[in-house]
Short mmCIF file of C-alpha atoms in Angstrom, two decimals:
data_model
loop_
_atom_site.label_atom_id
_atom_site.label_comp_id
_atom_site.label_asym_id
_atom_site.label_seq_id
_atom_site.Cartn_x
_atom_site.Cartn_y
_atom_site.Cartn_z
CA MET T 1 109.91 143.08 62.38
CA THR T 2 106.46 143.45 63.95
CA TYR T 3 103.55 141.84 62.15
CA PRO T 4 100.01 143.21 62.44
CA LEU T 5 97.52 141.22 64.49
CA PRO T 6 95.11 139.45 62.13
CA ASP T 7 91.37 139.25 62.69
CA LEU T 8 90.97 135.49 62.69
CA SER T 9 87.20 135.70 62.29
CA ALA T 10 87.62 137.23 58.80
CA PRO T 11 90.24 135.09 57.01
CA ASP T 12 91.03 135.04 53.31
CA TRP T 13 88.44 132.53 52.15
CA THR T 14 89.35 129.62 49.89
CA PRO T 15 87.33 126.51 48.95
CA LEU T 16 89.65 124.44 51.17
CA LEU T 17 89.06 126.67 54.19
CA ALA T 18 85.29 126.66 53.62
CA GLY T 19 85.38 122.85 53.48
CA LEU T 20 87.37 122.68 56.71
CA LEU T 21 84.86 124.94 58.44
CA GLU T 22 81.96 122.77 57.27
CA ALA T 23 83.71 119.56 58.39
CA THR T 24 84.41 121.02 61.83
CA ALA T 25 80.83 122.19 62.29
CA LEU T 26 79.51 118.75 61.29
CA ALA T 27 81.88 116.89 63.62
CA ILE T 28 80.96 119.10 66.57
CA GLY T 29 77.26 118.85 65.72
CA ARG T 30 77.38 115.04 65.66
CA LEU T 31 79.13 114.92 69.02
CA ASP T 32 76.79 117.49 70.58
CA ALA T 33 73.68 115.59 69.44
CA ARG T 34 74.98 112.25 70.73
CA VAL T 35 76.14 113.60 74.09
CA SER T 36 72.87 115.42 74.73
CA GLY T 37 70.87 112.19 74.59
CA ALA T 38 73.42 109.67 75.85
CA SER T 39 72.62 107.58 78.91
CA THR T 40 76.34 107.68 79.74
CA ARG T 41 76.57 111.44 79.37
CA TRP T 42 78.09 112.27 82.74
CA SER T 43 80.60 109.44 82.60
CA TRP T 44 81.73 110.77 79.23
CA VAL T 45 81.79 114.40 80.39
CA GLU T 46 84.17 113.48 83.19
CA ARG T 47 86.57 111.66 80.89
CA ALA T 48 86.27 114.44 78.30
CA SER T 49 87.28 116.98 80.94
CA TRP T 50 90.46 114.99 81.60
CA ILE T 51 91.21 115.03 77.86
CA GLY T 52 90.58 118.78 77.53
CA PHE T 53 92.59 119.58 80.65
CA THR T 54 95.55 117.63 79.26
CA GLU T 55 95.44 119.63 76.02
CA ALA T 56 95.28 122.92 77.92
CA ARG T 57 98.28 122.01 80.07
CA ARG T 58 100.23 120.98 76.99
CA GLY T 59 99.41 124.36 75.50
CA GLN T 60 101.19 125.86 78.50
CA GLY T 61 104.29 123.80 77.79
CA ALA T 62 103.70 121.08 80.38
CA GLU T 63 105.25 117.73 79.49
CA ILE T 64 102.28 115.61 80.43
CA ASP T 65 100.36 112.74 78.87
CA GLU T 66 96.66 112.03 79.00
CA ILE T 67 97.22 108.90 81.11
CA ASP T 68 98.84 111.10 83.79
CA ILE T 69 95.69 113.22 84.17
CA PHE T 70 93.51 110.09 84.17
CA ALA T 71 95.67 108.65 86.97
CA LEU T 72 95.57 111.93 88.89
CA ALA T 73 91.77 112.15 88.66
CA CYS T 74 91.24 108.48 89.53
CA GLY T 75 93.66 108.54 92.43
CA VAL T 76 95.58 105.52 91.13
CA ALA T 77 99.28 105.42 90.31
CA VAL T 78 100.13 103.97 86.90
CA PRO T 79 102.97 101.44 87.21
CA GLY T 80 106.17 102.73 85.66
CA ARG T 81 105.06 106.38 85.52
CA ARG T 82 105.84 109.20 87.89
CA PRO T 83 103.01 111.50 89.02
CA PRO T 84 103.14 114.91 87.27
CA ALA T 85 105.04 117.67 89.02
CA PHE T 86 102.90 119.75 91.38
CA ALA T 87 100.21 117.05 91.26
CA ALA T 88 98.20 118.70 94.05
CA ASP T 89 98.00 121.98 92.11
CA GLU T 90 97.02 120.13 88.93
CA HIS T 91 94.29 118.25 90.76
CA ALA T 92 92.89 121.45 92.30
CA ALA T 93 92.86 123.22 88.92
CA LEU T 94 91.12 120.27 87.26
CA ALA T 95 88.49 120.08 90.02
CA ALA T 96 87.82 123.83 89.80
CA TRP T 97 87.36 123.64 86.01
CA GLN T 98 85.05 120.62 86.29
CA ALA T 99 82.95 122.44 88.90
CA ALA T 100 82.72 125.50 86.64
CA LEU T 101 81.62 123.38 83.66
CA ALA T 102 78.96 121.64 85.78
CA ARG T 103 77.31 124.88 86.91
CA PRO T 104 74.34 126.14 84.86
CA ASP T 105 75.82 128.99 82.85
CA GLY T 106 73.59 131.46 81.07
CA ARG T 107 76.28 134.09 80.65
CA HIS T 108 76.64 136.02 77.41
CA TRP T 109 79.84 135.33 75.49
CA ARG T 110 81.10 138.85 76.26
CA GLU T 111 81.17 137.94 79.94
CA LEU T 112 83.57 135.06 79.23
CA ILE T 113 86.27 137.36 77.80
CA PRO T 114 87.68 139.54 80.63
CA VAL T 115 88.91 142.35 78.36
CA THR T 116 87.34 145.31 76.59
CA LEU T 117 86.21 144.29 73.12
CA ASN T 118 86.15 146.55 70.07
CA LEU T 119 84.37 144.49 67.45
CA PRO T 120 83.34 145.43 63.89
CA PRO T 121 79.65 146.08 63.07
CA GLU T 122 79.33 142.90 60.99
CA TRP T 123 80.75 140.71 63.79
CA SER T 124 77.55 138.75 64.38
CA ASP T 125 77.39 137.73 60.70
CA ARG T 126 80.70 135.88 60.82
CA PRO T 127 80.89 132.09 61.45
CA ALA T 128 80.52 131.31 65.15
CA LEU T 129 83.51 128.95 65.13
CA LEU T 130 85.78 131.69 63.83
CA ARG T 131 84.35 134.24 66.24
CA ALA T 132 85.25 131.80 69.02
CA LEU T 133 88.80 131.61 67.63
CA GLU T 134 89.22 135.40 67.54
CA LEU T 135 87.82 135.78 71.06
CA THR T 136 90.16 133.06 72.31
CA ALA T 137 93.09 134.87 70.69
CA ILE T 138 92.11 138.15 72.38
CA HIS T 139 91.77 136.37 75.71
CA ALA T 140 95.10 134.53 75.25
CA ARG T 141 96.98 137.79 74.63
CA ALA T 142 95.53 139.25 77.84
CA ASP T 143 95.91 136.15 80.02
CA ARG T 144 99.01 133.96 79.78
CA SER T 145 97.52 131.18 81.92
CA ALA T 146 95.60 128.12 80.66
CA ALA T 147 92.28 129.96 81.16
CA PRO T 148 91.81 130.91 77.46
CA TRP T 149 92.19 127.28 76.35
CA LEU T 150 89.96 125.94 79.13
CA GLY T 151 87.36 128.58 78.26
CA ILE T 152 86.78 127.33 74.69
CA PRO T 153 84.03 124.76 75.55
CA SER T 154 81.99 127.38 77.46
CA LEU T 155 82.59 129.95 74.72
CA LEU T 156 81.34 127.58 72.01
CA LYS T 157 78.21 126.97 74.07
CA ALA T 158 77.65 130.70 74.66
CA LEU T 159 78.00 131.37 70.92
CA GLY T 160 75.38 128.73 70.12
CA VAL T 161 77.75 126.20 68.53
CA THR T 162 76.87 123.54 71.12
CA ARG T 163 73.96 123.02 73.50
CA THR T 164 76.21 122.25 76.45
CA PRO T 165 79.94 122.71 77.05
CA LEU T 166 81.86 119.78 75.55
CA PRO T 167 85.05 119.59 77.62
CA CYS T 168 87.11 117.77 75.01
CA LEU T 169 86.86 120.74 72.61
CA VAL T 170 90.06 122.40 73.76
CA ALA T 171 92.51 123.61 71.10
CA ALA T 172 95.57 125.25 72.65
CA ASP T 173 97.77 127.18 70.22
CA LYS T 174 100.59 129.39 71.50
CA ALA T 175 100.62 131.27 68.18
CA LEU T 176 97.37 133.00 69.21
CA ARG T 177 99.36 135.06 71.70
CA TYR T 178 101.58 136.60 69.02
CA ALA T 179 101.48 137.98 65.49
CA PRO T 180 103.25 135.07 63.79
CA ARG T 181 104.51 135.00 60.23
CA ASP T 182 102.37 131.91 59.56
CA ARG T 183 99.16 133.60 60.74
CA ARG T 184 97.28 132.31 57.69
CA ALA T 185 97.86 128.77 58.96
CA ILE T 186 96.26 129.43 62.35
CA VAL T 187 92.64 129.12 61.19
CA PRO T 188 93.06 125.77 59.37
CA ARG T 189 95.13 124.42 62.27
CA TYR T 190 92.43 125.43 64.76
CA LEU T 191 89.64 123.89 62.68
CA LYS T 192 91.56 120.64 62.21
CA ALA T 193 92.28 120.48 65.96
CA LEU T 194 88.61 120.94 66.86
CA THR T 195 87.52 118.39 64.25
CA LYS T 196 89.95 115.82 65.63
CA ALA T 197 88.87 116.58 69.20
CA ALA T 198 85.20 116.14 68.28
CA GLU T 199 85.80 112.89 66.38
CA ASP T 200 87.92 111.51 69.21
CA GLY T 201 85.24 112.57 71.70
CA LEU T 202 82.59 110.69 69.72
CA GLU T 203 84.83 107.61 69.63
CA ARG T 204 85.24 107.81 73.41
CA LEU T 205 81.48 108.16 73.86
CA ASN T 206 80.88 105.06 71.75
CA ALA T 207 83.41 103.20 73.90
CA VAL T 208 81.74 104.25 77.17
CA GLU T 209 78.31 103.24 75.87
CA GLY T 210 79.72 99.93 74.61
CA ASP T 211 81.28 99.25 78.01
CA ARG T 212 77.94 99.88 79.69
CA THR T 213 76.03 97.57 77.33
CA ARG T 214 78.58 94.73 77.55
CA ALA T 215 78.82 95.03 81.32
CA ALA T 216 75.04 94.87 81.66
CA ALA T 217 74.94 91.79 79.41
CA THR T 218 77.69 90.11 81.44
CA LEU T 219 75.93 90.84 84.70
CA GLY T 220 72.61 89.66 83.32
CA ALA T 221 74.15 86.31 82.37
CA ALA T 222 76.06 85.84 85.65
CA ARG T 223 74.46 83.49 88.17
CA ARG T 224 76.03 85.20 91.19
CA PRO T 225 77.35 88.63 90.15
CA GLY T 226 77.69 89.91 93.73
CA LYS T 227 79.97 92.92 94.03
CA LEU T 228 80.83 92.66 90.35
CA VAL T 229 77.82 94.90 89.72
CA SER T 230 79.28 97.64 91.88
CA LEU T 231 82.71 97.23 90.32
CA VAL T 232 81.62 97.65 86.70
CA VAL T 233 79.50 100.66 87.63
CA LEU T 234 82.47 102.19 89.46
CA LEU T 235 84.50 101.57 86.31
CA GLN T 236 82.17 103.93 84.43
CA ARG T 237 83.16 106.75 86.77
CA ARG T 238 86.75 105.68 87.38
CA PRO T 239 88.17 103.78 84.37
CA LEU T 240 91.54 103.30 86.14
CA LEU T 241 91.32 101.17 89.29
CA SER T 242 93.53 99.47 91.85
CA PRO T 243 92.62 96.95 94.59
CA LEU T 244 93.29 99.61 97.23
CA TYR T 245 90.93 102.12 95.60
CA VAL T 246 88.22 99.47 95.08
CA SER T 247 88.50 98.22 98.66
CA ARG T 248 88.21 101.74 100.04
CA THR T 249 85.26 102.69 97.81
CA LEU T 250 83.25 99.46 97.98
CA GLY T 251 84.06 98.51 101.56
CA LEU T 252 86.00 95.33 100.75
CA THR T 253 89.27 93.93 102.00
CA ILE T 254 92.23 94.54 99.70
CA SER T 255 92.40 90.79 99.06
CA GLY T 256 88.70 90.68 98.18
CA ALA T 257 89.04 93.71 95.90
CA GLY T 258 91.97 92.07 94.13
CA LYS T 259 89.99 88.89 93.52
CA LEU T 260 87.04 90.92 92.24
CA LEU T 261 89.27 92.79 89.77
CA THR T 262 90.84 89.51 88.64
CA ARG T 263 87.36 88.12 87.99
CA ALA T 264 86.45 91.23 85.99
CA ALA T 265 89.67 90.91 83.97
CA HIS T 266 88.86 87.25 83.12
CA GLN T 267 85.50 88.39 81.78
CA GLY T 268 87.07 91.14 79.66
CA LEU T 269 85.61 94.03 81.65
CA VAL T 270 89.04 95.44 82.59
CA VAL T 271 92.64 94.97 81.47
CA GLU T 272 95.46 94.56 83.97
CA ILE T 273 98.26 97.00 83.10
CA SER T 274 100.60 96.42 86.03
CA GLY T 275 102.70 93.61 84.53
CA ARG T 276 105.16 92.39 87.14
CA GLN T 277 104.56 95.28 89.49
CA ALA T 278 103.59 94.42 93.06
CA TRP T 279 100.78 96.99 93.06
CA ARG T 280 98.21 96.06 90.48
CA ALA T 281 96.31 98.50 88.28
CA TYR T 282 93.41 97.88 85.90
CA LEU T 283 92.13 99.97 83.01
CA ALA T 284 88.96 100.00 80.91
CA PRO T 285 89.61 97.96 77.71
CA ASP T 286 89.26 100.84 75.23
CA LEU T 287 91.67 103.01 77.22
CA ALA T 288 94.14 100.15 77.56
CA VAL T 289 94.30 100.08 73.76
CA LYS T 290 94.36 103.88 73.51
CA PHE T 291 97.28 104.23 75.90
CA GLY T 292 99.27 101.32 74.45
CA PHE T 293 98.81 98.79 77.27
CA ALA T 294 96.92 96.35 75.04
CA ALA T 295 96.89 95.55 71.33
CA GLN T 296 94.02 96.56 69.10
CA PRO T 297 91.84 93.46 68.57
CA ALA T 298 92.25 92.07 65.07
CA GLY T 299 89.37 91.49 62.68
CA ARG T 300 85.85 92.79 62.67
CA PRO T 301 84.57 93.99 66.06
CA PRO T 302 82.10 91.55 67.63
CA ARG T 303 78.43 92.38 67.40
CA PRO T 304 77.32 94.24 70.53
CA PRO T 305 74.96 92.29 72.77
CA GLU T 306 71.27 93.00 72.70
CA PRO T 307 70.26 95.46 75.44
CA ASP T 308 68.86 93.79 78.54
CA ALA T 309 66.31 96.21 80.00
CA ARG T 310 66.35 94.67 83.49
CA ALA T 311 70.14 94.49 83.63
CA LEU T 312 70.46 98.09 82.42
CA ALA T 313 67.91 99.26 85.00
CA ARG T 314 69.88 97.53 87.75
CA PHE T 315 73.06 99.04 86.34
CA ASP T 316 71.57 102.57 86.52
CA ASP T 317 70.30 102.03 90.07
CA GLU T 318 73.75 100.91 91.13
CA MET T 319 75.25 103.97 89.39
CA ALA T 320 73.27 106.25 91.70
CA GLU T 321 74.65 104.39 94.73
CA ILE T 322 78.21 104.65 93.41
CA ASP T 323 77.75 108.39 92.85
CA ALA T 324 76.69 108.74 96.47
CA MET T 325 79.79 106.80 97.59
CA LEU T 326 82.09 109.00 95.49
CA ALA T 327 80.39 112.15 96.77
CA ALA T 328 81.00 110.95 100.34
CA LEU T 329 84.70 110.67 99.43
CA GLY T 330 84.73 114.26 98.21
CA VAL T 331 84.59 113.48 94.48
CA ILE T 332 82.52 115.85 92.31
CA VAL T 333 79.93 113.85 90.39
CA GLU T 334 76.90 114.73 88.33
CA PRO T 335 73.53 112.96 88.25
CA THR T 336 73.34 109.89 86.07
CA GLN T 337 70.11 110.97 84.48
#
């Protein structure tokens, strides 16, 4: 039996659905406001793109975890895990999407949907989040690749939901390509997925900002920080590190890079996740907890250190130098300010 294609921008309204729509809009609004003014914006955007790309690939049926995309982007193998199949293709697709998100984009939302649209007269009066869902469904039926899922952040920006594309706001749903029997469940499922993505994105932003503040405080208190400054700044851009990657990026010997990472681990700036493996790997503390390599600290979180203006200024200066180093290695980076 063939079911008619629903117009997802005009659902059967209930108080529960209206509440879900409001909660989603608030969650996205909070994240958008924080990201727009965050000093760690570009560090977060890069990590958020890895999260969104993972969700899009899962929507295509790929058996892949977020840690695999983080490892692929950082160029560091995670002990005990195999690289994803066709890693070179995945890396190229991720880099192309990141480059597209970084370009100034003033396109109208119609230009983001490569099909002819026949929309009702009252289309513009419908909620923007639901218009984005219907447009994504139209796009997904015309294009069976991951492009419809990866296009959601730009579409939300073009519709005025966000001020900039937020790469973590990817909600891949195979049901959008069909006329499923549970079509009434699609809208709540989409809203819940976007709400969770926005809340998780805000949690990640808080973690990145906390890492920056704690690192600056640690460096400010250190008598001879040396290359530790460069390491913690590199960690903002590449939260998964190995001695080989650090030595190549910072111009150290592998032995010196290993000692530097060990020092950072003793000060709680990174967590070693390699166990008994010969090749060591280190991860930012919040991600070590997120990916199950470290236990969630018990009790109330410690009070964050007071900002040290001089240490933060030095941190930001070093960030610009690290960006130049990464650009020389062919890594796409955005300005820190």
